[in-house]
């Protein structure tokens, strides 16, 4: 590190990991959630952008964002095709036929590359929908960290029955 950059730093000249005084190092949760927010910038869904990061032992195993399957037209290239379904409590759910959710894409990337994700955690910019939660249960995710809530009332019973922890981690978006 040059002397100009080292001004205001309390590190020794041999410390390669020095950062300016007052700048704090991100904790693991903030780090992984910030990565999820960066990944969501690749999303192609016109209705919302979501990013997901699957992590075990503080190592990123896989990432995903919401969009069309590889090689197929994205909603930002064609019309978004919405279908409606009714939840048992009467609320109407709208989803796009073209879009795969970020969580499913992260799981698919892990499978494609032979990466085991059992007993891993996932960081998602929004809490999972009920369909993604069912898949996260089946692949053995232990904890779901999310930033913004999305219809949590629809997944509370499945969370209780499955034992998966749902933890909100809010970070300022990039």
Short mmCIF file of C-alpha atoms in Angstrom, two decimals:
data_model
loop_
_atom_site.label_atom_id
_atom_site.label_comp_id
_atom_site.label_asym_id
_atom_site.label_seq_id
_atom_site.Cartn_x
_atom_site.Cartn_y
_atom_site.Cartn_z
CA UNK A 1 0.00 0.00 0.00
CA UNK A 2 1.40 3.38 -0.92
CA UNK A 3 2.15 6.01 1.73
CA UNK A 4 -0.57 8.27 0.25
CA UNK A 5 -3.19 5.56 0.79
CA UNK A 6 -1.84 4.69 4.23
CA UNK A 7 -2.48 8.16 5.69
CA UNK A 8 -4.94 7.95 8.55
CA UNK A 9 -4.32 4.22 8.88
CA UNK A 10 -3.17 2.66 12.12
CA UNK A 11 -1.78 -0.48 10.43
CA UNK A 12 1.87 -1.35 10.14
CA UNK A 13 3.52 -0.95 6.70
CA UNK A 14 3.66 -4.75 6.33
CA UNK A 15 -0.11 -5.21 6.83
CA UNK A 16 -1.62 -6.07 3.42
CA UNK A 17 -5.16 -6.19 4.83
CA UNK A 18 -5.20 -2.60 6.03
CA UNK A 19 -8.18 -0.36 5.32
CA UNK A 20 -8.68 3.33 6.04
CA UNK A 21 -9.35 4.25 9.64
CA UNK A 22 -13.05 4.10 10.50
CA UNK A 23 -13.94 1.76 7.64
CA UNK A 24 -15.46 -1.42 9.07
CA UNK A 25 -15.13 -4.86 7.59
CA UNK A 26 -18.42 -6.44 6.52
CA UNK A 27 -19.67 -9.33 8.62
CA UNK A 28 -20.46 -12.61 6.87
CA UNK A 29 -24.22 -12.00 6.76
CA UNK A 30 -23.80 -8.53 5.29
CA UNK A 31 -21.22 -9.82 2.83
CA UNK A 32 -23.39 -12.64 1.46
CA UNK A 33 -26.54 -10.51 1.37
CA UNK A 34 -24.62 -7.78 -0.48
CA UNK A 35 -23.50 -10.42 -3.00
CA UNK A 36 -27.15 -11.47 -3.44
CA UNK A 37 -28.06 -7.83 -4.13
CA UNK A 38 -25.30 -7.59 -6.72
CA UNK A 39 -26.44 -10.83 -8.38
CA UNK A 40 -30.04 -9.60 -8.66
CA UNK A 41 -28.77 -6.96 -11.09
CA UNK A 42 -28.51 -9.80 -13.67
CA UNK A 43 -32.24 -10.61 -13.33
CA UNK A 44 -34.33 -10.24 -16.46
CA UNK A 45 -37.83 -10.35 -14.98
CA UNK A 46 -39.61 -7.07 -15.69
CA UNK A 47 -41.70 -7.31 -12.49
CA UNK A 48 -38.91 -7.65 -9.94
CA UNK A 49 -35.29 -8.57 -9.48
CA UNK A 50 -34.21 -11.20 -6.94
CA UNK A 51 -30.76 -12.62 -6.23
CA UNK A 52 -29.79 -15.75 -4.28
CA UNK A 53 -26.51 -17.10 -2.89
CA UNK A 54 -26.11 -20.61 -1.47
CA UNK A 55 -23.39 -20.77 1.20
CA UNK A 56 -21.79 -23.38 3.44
CA UNK A 57 -18.94 -22.77 5.88
CA UNK A 58 -18.63 -19.15 4.68
CA UNK A 59 -18.00 -20.28 1.09
CA UNK A 60 -20.24 -19.46 -1.86
CA UNK A 61 -21.44 -22.67 -3.49
CA UNK A 62 -23.84 -21.31 -6.08
CA UNK A 63 -25.74 -18.20 -7.15
CA UNK A 64 -28.93 -17.48 -9.05
CA UNK A 65 -31.22 -14.70 -10.19
CA UNK A 66 -34.73 -14.71 -11.60
CA UNK A 67 -35.16 -14.95 -15.35
CA UNK A 68 -35.93 -17.21 -18.27
CA UNK A 69 -34.21 -20.59 -18.76
CA UNK A 70 -30.81 -20.38 -20.52
CA UNK A 71 -31.09 -19.59 -24.20
CA UNK A 72 -34.80 -18.73 -24.11
CA UNK A 73 -36.29 -15.24 -24.57
CA UNK A 74 -36.40 -13.10 -21.45
CA UNK A 75 -39.35 -10.99 -20.38
CA UNK A 76 -37.38 -7.89 -21.25
CA UNK A 77 -37.17 -9.22 -24.82
CA UNK A 78 -40.77 -10.44 -25.16
CA UNK A 79 -44.05 -9.86 -23.39
CA UNK A 80 -44.23 -11.06 -19.83
CA UNK A 81 -46.74 -13.93 -19.66
CA UNK A 82 -48.59 -13.74 -16.34
CA UNK A 83 -50.83 -16.41 -14.92
CA UNK A 84 -52.97 -16.10 -11.81
CA UNK A 85 -53.67 -18.64 -9.12
CA UNK A 86 -55.64 -18.40 -5.91
CA UNK A 87 -54.03 -19.20 -2.56
CA UNK A 88 -56.16 -21.19 -0.07
CA UNK A 89 -56.69 -17.99 1.95
CA UNK A 90 -58.24 -16.35 -1.13
CA UNK A 91 -55.36 -14.07 -2.12
CA UNK A 92 -54.49 -13.99 -5.80
CA UNK A 93 -50.93 -14.94 -6.76
CA UNK A 94 -49.45 -13.72 -10.05
CA UNK A 95 -46.45 -15.43 -11.64
CA UNK A 96 -44.73 -15.32 -14.99
CA UNK A 97 -44.66 -18.42 -17.17
CA UNK A 98 -41.20 -17.45 -18.51
CA UNK A 99 -39.40 -16.89 -15.19
CA UNK A 100 -37.46 -19.28 -12.98
CA UNK A 101 -37.01 -17.89 -9.49
CA UNK A 102 -33.55 -17.02 -8.16
CA UNK A 103 -33.56 -19.82 -5.56
CA UNK A 104 -34.35 -22.48 -8.17
CA UNK A 105 -31.68 -21.10 -10.50
CA UNK A 106 -29.10 -21.28 -7.70
CA UNK A 107 -30.09 -24.90 -7.01
CA UNK A 108 -29.97 -25.72 -10.74
CA UNK A 109 -26.49 -24.18 -11.07
CA UNK A 110 -25.24 -26.26 -8.15
CA UNK A 111 -26.71 -29.43 -9.71
CA UNK A 112 -25.32 -28.58 -13.15
CA UNK A 113 -21.80 -28.29 -11.72
CA UNK A 114 -22.05 -31.20 -9.27
CA UNK A 115 -21.98 -29.05 -6.12
CA UNK A 116 -23.64 -30.59 -3.06
CA UNK A 117 -25.80 -28.08 -1.20
CA UNK A 118 -27.29 -30.25 1.55
CA UNK A 119 -26.97 -28.53 4.96
CA UNK A 120 -26.13 -25.20 3.31
CA UNK A 121 -27.74 -21.81 3.93
CA UNK A 122 -29.22 -19.45 1.36
CA UNK A 123 -29.21 -15.65 1.18
CA UNK A 124 -32.07 -14.19 -0.87
CA UNK A 125 -32.93 -10.56 -1.49
CA UNK A 126 -36.62 -11.42 -0.85
CA UNK A 127 -38.11 -14.17 1.28
CA UNK A 128 -39.02 -17.23 -0.81
CA UNK A 129 -42.41 -17.94 -2.31
CA UNK A 130 -44.16 -21.08 -1.13
CA UNK A 131 -43.03 -23.05 -4.21
CA UNK A 132 -39.37 -22.17 -3.75
CA UNK A 133 -39.59 -22.92 -0.03
CA UNK A 134 -40.81 -26.45 -0.79
CA UNK A 135 -37.77 -27.01 -3.03
CA UNK A 136 -35.40 -25.48 -0.44
CA UNK A 137 -36.81 -27.94 2.11
CA UNK A 138 -36.20 -30.89 -0.23
CA UNK A 139 -32.58 -29.96 -1.02
CA UNK A 140 -31.72 -29.68 2.68
CA UNK A 141 -31.22 -25.93 3.18
CA UNK A 142 -30.85 -25.20 6.91
CA UNK A 143 -31.36 -21.44 7.16
CA UNK A 144 -32.91 -18.92 4.80
CA UNK A 145 -31.57 -15.39 5.18
CA UNK A 146 -33.63 -12.74 3.40
CA UNK A 147 -33.61 -8.96 3.11
CA UNK A 148 -37.15 -7.93 2.12
CA UNK A 149 -40.29 -9.86 3.14
CA UNK A 150 -42.49 -11.37 0.43
CA UNK A 151 -45.79 -12.96 1.50
CA UNK A 152 -44.26 -14.51 4.63
CA UNK A 153 -47.74 -15.33 5.91
CA UNK A 154 -48.03 -17.94 3.14
CA UNK A 155 -44.89 -19.82 4.21
CA UNK A 156 -45.07 -19.69 8.01
CA UNK A 157 -46.73 -23.11 8.40
CA UNK A 158 -44.21 -24.85 6.11
CA UNK A 159 -41.35 -23.19 7.98
CA UNK A 160 -42.75 -24.40 11.30
CA UNK A 161 -43.23 -27.96 10.06
CA UNK A 162 -39.85 -28.19 8.31
CA UNK A 163 -37.69 -26.63 11.02
CA UNK A 164 -35.94 -24.36 8.53
CA UNK A 165 -34.96 -21.04 10.10
CA UNK A 166 -36.01 -17.81 8.38
CA UNK A 167 -33.85 -14.84 9.39
CA UNK A 168 -34.09 -11.27 8.11
CA UNK A 169 -30.76 -9.61 7.28
CA UNK A 170 -31.19 -6.09 5.99
CA UNK A 171 -28.38 -4.42 4.10
CA UNK A 172 -28.31 -1.23 2.09
CA UNK A 173 -28.51 -2.16 -1.58
CA UNK A 174 -25.51 -1.58 -3.79
#
